[in-house]
XYZ file of C-alpha atoms in Angstrom:
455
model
C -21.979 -119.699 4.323
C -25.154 -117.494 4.496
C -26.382 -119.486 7.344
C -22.596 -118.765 9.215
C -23.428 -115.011 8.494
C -26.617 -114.960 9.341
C -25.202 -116.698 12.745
C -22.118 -113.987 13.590
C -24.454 -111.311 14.835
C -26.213 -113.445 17.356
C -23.187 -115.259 18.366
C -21.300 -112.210 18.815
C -23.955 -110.829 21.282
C -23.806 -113.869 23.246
C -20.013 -113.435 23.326
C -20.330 -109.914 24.825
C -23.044 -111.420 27.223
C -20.994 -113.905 28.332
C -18.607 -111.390 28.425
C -20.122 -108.770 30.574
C -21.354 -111.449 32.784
C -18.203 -112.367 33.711
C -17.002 -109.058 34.466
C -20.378 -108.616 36.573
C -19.244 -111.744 38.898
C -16.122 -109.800 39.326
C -17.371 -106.495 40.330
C -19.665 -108.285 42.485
C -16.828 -109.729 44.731
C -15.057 -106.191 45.033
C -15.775 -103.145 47.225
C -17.769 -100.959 45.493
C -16.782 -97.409 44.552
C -18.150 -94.602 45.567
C -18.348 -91.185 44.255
C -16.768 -89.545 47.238
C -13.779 -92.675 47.746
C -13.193 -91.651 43.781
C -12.606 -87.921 44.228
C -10.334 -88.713 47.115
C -8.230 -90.844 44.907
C -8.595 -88.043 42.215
C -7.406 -85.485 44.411
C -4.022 -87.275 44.634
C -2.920 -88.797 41.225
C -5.359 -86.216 39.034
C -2.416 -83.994 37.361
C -4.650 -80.715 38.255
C -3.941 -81.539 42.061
C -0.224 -81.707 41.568
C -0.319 -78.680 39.307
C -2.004 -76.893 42.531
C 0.436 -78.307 44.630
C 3.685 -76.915 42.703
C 2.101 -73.465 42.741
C 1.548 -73.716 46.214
C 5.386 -74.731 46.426
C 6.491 -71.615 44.376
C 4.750 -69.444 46.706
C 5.789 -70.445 49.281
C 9.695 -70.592 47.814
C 9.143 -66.780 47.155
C 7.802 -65.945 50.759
C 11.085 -67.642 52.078
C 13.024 -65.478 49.314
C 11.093 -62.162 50.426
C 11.895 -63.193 54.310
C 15.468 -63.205 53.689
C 15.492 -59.921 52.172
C 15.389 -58.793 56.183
C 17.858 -60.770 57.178
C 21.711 -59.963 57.030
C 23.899 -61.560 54.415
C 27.169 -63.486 55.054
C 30.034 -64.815 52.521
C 33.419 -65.605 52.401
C 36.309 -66.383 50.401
C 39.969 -67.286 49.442
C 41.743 -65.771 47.101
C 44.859 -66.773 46.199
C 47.197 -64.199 44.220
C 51.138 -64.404 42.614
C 52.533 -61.454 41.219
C 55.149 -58.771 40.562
C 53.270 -56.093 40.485
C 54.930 -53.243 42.302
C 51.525 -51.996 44.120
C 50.468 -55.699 44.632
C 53.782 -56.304 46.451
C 53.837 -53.117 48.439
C 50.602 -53.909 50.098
C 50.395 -56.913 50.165
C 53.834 -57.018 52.922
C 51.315 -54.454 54.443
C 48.106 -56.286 55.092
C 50.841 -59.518 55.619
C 52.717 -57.120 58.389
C 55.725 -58.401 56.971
C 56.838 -54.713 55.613
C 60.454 -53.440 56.545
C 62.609 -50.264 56.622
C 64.545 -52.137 53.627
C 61.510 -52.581 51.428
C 61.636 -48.433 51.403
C 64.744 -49.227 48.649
C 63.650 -47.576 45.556
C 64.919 -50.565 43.475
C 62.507 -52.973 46.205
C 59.573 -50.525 45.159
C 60.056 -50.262 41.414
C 61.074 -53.739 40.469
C 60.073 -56.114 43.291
C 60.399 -59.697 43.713
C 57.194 -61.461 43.276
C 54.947 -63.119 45.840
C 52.351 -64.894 47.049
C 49.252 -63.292 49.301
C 46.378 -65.973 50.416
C 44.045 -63.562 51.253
C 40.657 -65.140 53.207
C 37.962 -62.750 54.154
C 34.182 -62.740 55.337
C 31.604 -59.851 54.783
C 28.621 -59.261 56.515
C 25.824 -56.547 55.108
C 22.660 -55.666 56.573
C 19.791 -53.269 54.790
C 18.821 -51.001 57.898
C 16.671 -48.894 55.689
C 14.312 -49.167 52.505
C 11.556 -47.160 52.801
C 9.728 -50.292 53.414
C 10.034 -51.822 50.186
C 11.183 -55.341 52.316
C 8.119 -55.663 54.415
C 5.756 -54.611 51.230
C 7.332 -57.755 49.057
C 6.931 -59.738 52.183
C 3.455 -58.739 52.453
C 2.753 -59.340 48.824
C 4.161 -62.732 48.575
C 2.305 -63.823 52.039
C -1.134 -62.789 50.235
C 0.177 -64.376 47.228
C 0.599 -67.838 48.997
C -3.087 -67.361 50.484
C -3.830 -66.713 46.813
C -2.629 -69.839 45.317
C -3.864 -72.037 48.534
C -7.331 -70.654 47.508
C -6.767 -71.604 43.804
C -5.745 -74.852 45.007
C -9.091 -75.451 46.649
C -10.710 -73.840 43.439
C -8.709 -77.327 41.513
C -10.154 -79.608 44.223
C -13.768 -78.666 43.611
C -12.914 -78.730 39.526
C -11.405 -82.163 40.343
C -14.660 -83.514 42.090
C -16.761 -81.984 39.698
C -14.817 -83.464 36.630
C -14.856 -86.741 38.263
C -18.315 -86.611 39.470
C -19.522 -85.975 35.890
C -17.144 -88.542 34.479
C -18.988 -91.321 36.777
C -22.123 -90.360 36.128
C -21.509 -90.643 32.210
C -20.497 -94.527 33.585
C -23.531 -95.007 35.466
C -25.737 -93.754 32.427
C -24.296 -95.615 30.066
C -24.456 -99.008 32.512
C -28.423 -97.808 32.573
C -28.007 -97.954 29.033
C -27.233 -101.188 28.702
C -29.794 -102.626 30.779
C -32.398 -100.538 29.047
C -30.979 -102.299 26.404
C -31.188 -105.342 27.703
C -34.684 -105.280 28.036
C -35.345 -104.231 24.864
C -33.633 -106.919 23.563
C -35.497 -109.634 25.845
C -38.615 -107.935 25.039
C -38.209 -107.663 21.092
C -36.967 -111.815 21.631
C -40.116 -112.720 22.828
C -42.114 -110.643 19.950
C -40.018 -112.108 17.291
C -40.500 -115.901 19.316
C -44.235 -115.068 19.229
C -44.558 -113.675 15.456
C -42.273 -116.937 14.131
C -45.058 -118.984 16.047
C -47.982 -117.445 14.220
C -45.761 -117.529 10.476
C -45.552 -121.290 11.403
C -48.949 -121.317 12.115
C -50.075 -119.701 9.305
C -51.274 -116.974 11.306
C -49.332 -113.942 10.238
C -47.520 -113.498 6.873
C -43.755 -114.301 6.020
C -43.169 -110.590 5.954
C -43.724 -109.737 9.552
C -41.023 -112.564 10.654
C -38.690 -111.529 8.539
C -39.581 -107.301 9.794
C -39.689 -108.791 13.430
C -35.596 -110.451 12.495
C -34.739 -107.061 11.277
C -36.117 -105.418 14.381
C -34.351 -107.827 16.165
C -30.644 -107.377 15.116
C -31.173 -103.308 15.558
C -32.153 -104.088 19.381
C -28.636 -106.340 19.494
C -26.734 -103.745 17.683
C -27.907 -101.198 19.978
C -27.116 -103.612 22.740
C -23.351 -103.557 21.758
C -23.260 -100.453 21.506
C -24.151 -99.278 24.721
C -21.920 -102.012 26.074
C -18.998 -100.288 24.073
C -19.638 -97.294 25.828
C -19.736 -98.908 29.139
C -16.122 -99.605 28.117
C -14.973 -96.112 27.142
C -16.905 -94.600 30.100
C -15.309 -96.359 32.455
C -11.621 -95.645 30.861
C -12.125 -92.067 30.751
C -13.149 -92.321 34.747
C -9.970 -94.074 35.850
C -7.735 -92.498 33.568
C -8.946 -88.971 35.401
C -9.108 -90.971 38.869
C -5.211 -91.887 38.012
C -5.215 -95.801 39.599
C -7.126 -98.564 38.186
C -10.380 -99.675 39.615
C -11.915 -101.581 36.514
C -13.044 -104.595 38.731
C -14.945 -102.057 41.365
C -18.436 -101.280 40.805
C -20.306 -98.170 41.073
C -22.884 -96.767 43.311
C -25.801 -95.776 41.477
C -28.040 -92.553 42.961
C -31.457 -93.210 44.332
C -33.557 -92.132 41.746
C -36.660 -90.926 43.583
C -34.306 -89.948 46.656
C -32.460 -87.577 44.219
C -35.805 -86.339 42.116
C -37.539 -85.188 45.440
C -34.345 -83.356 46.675
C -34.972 -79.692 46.269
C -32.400 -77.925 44.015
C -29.762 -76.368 46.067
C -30.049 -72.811 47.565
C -27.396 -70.822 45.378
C -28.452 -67.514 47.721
C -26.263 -69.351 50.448
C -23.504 -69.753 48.416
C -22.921 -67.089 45.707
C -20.867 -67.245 42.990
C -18.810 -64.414 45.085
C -17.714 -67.576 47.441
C -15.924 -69.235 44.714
C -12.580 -70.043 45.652
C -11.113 -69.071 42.557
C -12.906 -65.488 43.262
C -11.256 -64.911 46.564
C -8.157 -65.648 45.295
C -7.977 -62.887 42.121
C -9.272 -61.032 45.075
C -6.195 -61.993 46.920
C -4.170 -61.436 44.022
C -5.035 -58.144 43.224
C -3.944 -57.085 46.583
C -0.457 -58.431 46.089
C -0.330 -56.687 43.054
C -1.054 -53.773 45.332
C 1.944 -54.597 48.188
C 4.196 -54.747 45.254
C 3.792 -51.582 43.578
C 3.852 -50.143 47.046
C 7.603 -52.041 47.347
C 8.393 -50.584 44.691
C 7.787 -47.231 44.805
C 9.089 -47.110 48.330
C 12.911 -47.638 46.450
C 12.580 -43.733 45.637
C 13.327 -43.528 49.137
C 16.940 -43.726 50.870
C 18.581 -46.611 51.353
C 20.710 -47.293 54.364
C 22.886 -50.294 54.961
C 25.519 -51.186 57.530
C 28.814 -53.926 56.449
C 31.763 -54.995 58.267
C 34.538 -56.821 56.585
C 37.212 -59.472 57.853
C 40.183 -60.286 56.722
C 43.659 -62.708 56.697
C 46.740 -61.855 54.622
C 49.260 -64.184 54.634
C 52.533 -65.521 52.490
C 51.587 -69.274 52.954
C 47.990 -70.410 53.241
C 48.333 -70.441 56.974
C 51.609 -68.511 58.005
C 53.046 -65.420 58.143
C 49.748 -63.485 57.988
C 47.974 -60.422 59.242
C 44.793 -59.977 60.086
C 42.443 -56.758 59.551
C 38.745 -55.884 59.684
C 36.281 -52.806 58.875
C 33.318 -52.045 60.074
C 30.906 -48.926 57.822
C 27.814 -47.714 57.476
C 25.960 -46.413 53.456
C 23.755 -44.083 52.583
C 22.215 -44.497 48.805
C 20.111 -42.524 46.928
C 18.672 -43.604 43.176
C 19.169 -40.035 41.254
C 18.426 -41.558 38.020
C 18.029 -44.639 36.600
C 16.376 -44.517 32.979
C 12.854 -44.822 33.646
C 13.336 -48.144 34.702
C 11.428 -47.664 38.217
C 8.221 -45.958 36.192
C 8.188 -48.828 33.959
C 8.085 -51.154 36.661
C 5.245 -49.229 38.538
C 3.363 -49.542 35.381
C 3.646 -52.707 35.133
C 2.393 -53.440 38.841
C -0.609 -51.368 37.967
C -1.591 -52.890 34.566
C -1.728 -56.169 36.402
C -3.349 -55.234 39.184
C -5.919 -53.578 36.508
C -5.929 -57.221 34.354
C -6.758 -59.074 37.737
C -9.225 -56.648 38.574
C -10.753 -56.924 35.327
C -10.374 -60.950 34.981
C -12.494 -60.997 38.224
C -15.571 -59.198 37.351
C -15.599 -61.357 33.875
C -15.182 -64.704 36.097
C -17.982 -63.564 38.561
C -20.312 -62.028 35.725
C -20.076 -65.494 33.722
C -20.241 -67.137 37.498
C -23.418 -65.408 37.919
C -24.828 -66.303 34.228
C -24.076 -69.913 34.341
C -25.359 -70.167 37.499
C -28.908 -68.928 36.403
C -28.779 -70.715 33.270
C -28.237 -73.948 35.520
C -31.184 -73.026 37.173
C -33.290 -72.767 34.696
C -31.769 -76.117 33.453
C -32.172 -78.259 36.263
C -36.272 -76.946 36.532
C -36.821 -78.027 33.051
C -34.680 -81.122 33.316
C -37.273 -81.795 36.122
C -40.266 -81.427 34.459
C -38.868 -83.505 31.689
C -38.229 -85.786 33.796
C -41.672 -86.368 34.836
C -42.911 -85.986 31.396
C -40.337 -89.599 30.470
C -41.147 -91.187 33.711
C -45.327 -91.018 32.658
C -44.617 -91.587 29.059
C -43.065 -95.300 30.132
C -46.323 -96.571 31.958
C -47.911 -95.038 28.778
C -45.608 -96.755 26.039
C -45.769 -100.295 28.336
C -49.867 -100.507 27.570
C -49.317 -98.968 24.276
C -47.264 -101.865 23.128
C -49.356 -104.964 25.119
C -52.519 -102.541 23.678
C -50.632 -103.335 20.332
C -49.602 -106.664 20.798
C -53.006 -107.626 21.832
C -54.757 -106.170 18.600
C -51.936 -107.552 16.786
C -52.935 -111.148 18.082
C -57.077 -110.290 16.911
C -55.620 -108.886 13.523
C -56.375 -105.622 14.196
C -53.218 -104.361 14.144
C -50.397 -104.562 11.636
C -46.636 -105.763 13.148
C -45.677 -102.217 12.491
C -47.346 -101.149 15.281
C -46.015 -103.657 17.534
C -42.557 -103.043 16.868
C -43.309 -99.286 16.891
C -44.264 -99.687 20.229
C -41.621 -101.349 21.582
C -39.417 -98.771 20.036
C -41.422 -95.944 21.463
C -41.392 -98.062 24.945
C -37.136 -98.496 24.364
C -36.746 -94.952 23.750
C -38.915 -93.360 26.783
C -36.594 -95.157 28.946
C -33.548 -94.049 27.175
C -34.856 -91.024 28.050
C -35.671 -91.073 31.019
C -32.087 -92.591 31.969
C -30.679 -89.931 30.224
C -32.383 -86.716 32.053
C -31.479 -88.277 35.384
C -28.169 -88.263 34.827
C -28.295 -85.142 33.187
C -30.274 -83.403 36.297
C -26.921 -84.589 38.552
C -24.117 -83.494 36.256
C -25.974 -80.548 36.252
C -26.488 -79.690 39.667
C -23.005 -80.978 40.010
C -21.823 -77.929 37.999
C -24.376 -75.530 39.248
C -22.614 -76.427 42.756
C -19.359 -75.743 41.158
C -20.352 -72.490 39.500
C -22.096 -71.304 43.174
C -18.977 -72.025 45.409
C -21.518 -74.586 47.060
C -19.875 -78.213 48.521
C -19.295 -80.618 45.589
C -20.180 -83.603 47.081
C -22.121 -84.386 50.295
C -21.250 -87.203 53.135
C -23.902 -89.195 51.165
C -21.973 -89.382 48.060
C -24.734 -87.274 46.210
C -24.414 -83.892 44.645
């Protein structure tokens, strides 16, 4: 039983070898997938892009609305009456023409017989005058629909940034596993070389069974990383919205991308952002509409005309009659519901204002903070890249005094920890240098994502 247990670890690496292998020979046969082929395929099943899209939809919906405002309006109807009522009968013979000298007979007037009138009429009205208020909502939902194309955009770029970031998280933690890989493979051959000298009577029991130990932390780190390959890889196409599991991914070129100078935020300022120009955008509609408003203190004129059927029957014995008029209005007094609705048009143009110069000061900080970011990222960069040529004749420097006895195994295994670890690290402030030029492009209202794929 303790042999079984002291088996399960090792054969449940090889498992996940095997395992990973397997899904290697797959990826291998299908088209790779590229940063730029993933944010296209974001930008249509990511639930930001449809959220973008429905806004868009609602603006436009109340442009059309605002539009019709100028237009005249036209409706008609039948209404169908039965009644005794003495003024109902009266004139309804008259707009019927079917009124007599004998329906003058006082008993006729006071007590008539009932009847039917099947009255169908259209109405046309028409706003000739408004002081404006129709082409100032017109103008305010036009800038509003510029608004929420811009905000649109704004979710594209926060689409190709999210994904960006997501598939460099999958790249790292691929590097992760072959760092770990190779940490495994080179702790193997240390533990292969220290069981040789126990047998030998070489080195003492101790340092094979510390060598072992060393060993199953390399193959636990090993499935680790491989577990985060895993979750990685969901979180990418879960935000990419189709599966691509079998697809593999592009890595960057690592000294390609290192000697690329950081991007010139001067040419694009945080005043570019999309989302900038369009509380920009808003705040002007906020404008047009308190000006729409406050031009309904004004006079309003508006012109109808009016057509209409009387008839006994639904088709026969009818009449026919029309009017044509013209209305002059004038709002006196209405509660102080006008006021409150010019203060409310002015408190939100004051909130937009407001949100704007918070989301270009915090533009502005996060873009220098970035900065300063992606220079030290750089230099510790170069500080992990060194420190690996340094750690790889460290540990043969170790191994080889280990050999002569001049060394204990601690500092062999130390070494190939140290080694393990400076290329964790370097792995990790790669990646870390493109997410965060990635979001310094974002945060500058620079281009996401170039023809090359890279940030």
């Amino acid at each position: 039983m303790s042999v079984c247990r002291k088996l399960l670890p090792e054969l449940l690496i090889a498992v996940g070898l095997a395992f990973g292998t397997a899904q290697a020979g797959r990826a291998q046969t299908a088209d790779p997938l590229s940063i730029d082929e993933a944010i296209s395929l974001a930008r249509v099943h990511h639930p930001q892009a449809a959220a973008a899209e429905a806004q868009q939809e609602q603006a436009r919906a109340q442009l059309q609305q605002a539009k019709a405002r100028r237009l005249p309006t036209l409706s008609a109807s039948e209404d169908v009456t039965y009644s005794n009522d003495p003024v109902f009968a009266f004139g309804s013979k008259l707009r019927q023409a079917r009124f007599s000298s004998s329906d003058f007979d006082l008993g006729a007037l006071n007590d008539p017989a009932a009847l039917s009138n099947f009255s169908a009429s259209a109405t046309a009205t028409w706003t000739a005058f408004n002081g404006g208020a129709t082409r100032r909502q017109v103008d305010s939902a036009h800038t509003s629909l510029e608004a929420a194309k811009l905000n649109a955009r704004y979710s594209q770029e926060q689409i190709a940034s999210e994904i960006t970031r997501l598939y460099y998280r999958v790249l790292l933690a691929q590097e992760e596993v072959r760092v770990a890989d190779s940490a495994l493979k080179r702790t193997r051959e240390i533990a292969a070389d220290i069981q040789d000298r126990v047998h030998s009577g070489l080195s003492l029991e101790s340092d094979g069974l510390r060598t072992r130990l060393a060993l199953r932390n390399t193959e636990d780190d090993l499935a680790s990383a491989q577990s985060n390959v895993v979750l990685a890889k969901q979180d990418l196409f879960d935000a990419i919205g189709t599966p691509q599991a079998d697809r593999p991914l592009v890595p960057p070129d690592v000294h390609a991308t290192i000697a690329t100078p950081e991007p010139v935020t001067a040419i694009h300022s945080p005043d570019a952002r999309f989302d900038l120009q369009a509380l920009r955008l808003q705040q002007q509609a906020a404008k047009q509409t308190l000006a729409s408003i406050r031009a309904t203190a004004w006079p309003q004129v508006s012109t109808y005309g009016h057509v209409e059927n009387d008839a006994e029957h639904f088709v026969t014995n009818g009449s026919g009659n029309w009017t044509l008029g013209a209305k002059v209005e004038l709002h006196i007094f209405d509660g102080g519901a006008r006021r409150a609705q010019e203060d409310e048009a002015e408190a939100q143009e004051h909130l937009l204002a407001a949100r704007e110069r918070e989301t270009a000061l915090a533009a502005r900080a996060t873009v220098d903070s970035l900065q300063q970011q992606i220079g030290d990222l750089h230099r510790r960069f170069d500080t992990a890249d060194a420190a690996i040529s340094v750690q790889q004749e460290v540990l043969q420097t170790a191994r080889d005094r280990y050999a002569a006895g001049l060394d204990s195994i601690s500092d062999v295994l130390s070494g190939e920890s140290d080694l393990s670890s400076a290329e964790f690290t370097r792995a990790r402030i790669f990646y870390q240098i493109c997410i965060a030029r990635t979001e310094l492009a974002l945060a500058s209202g620079s281009p996401l994502v170039s023809k090359a794929g890279q940030p």
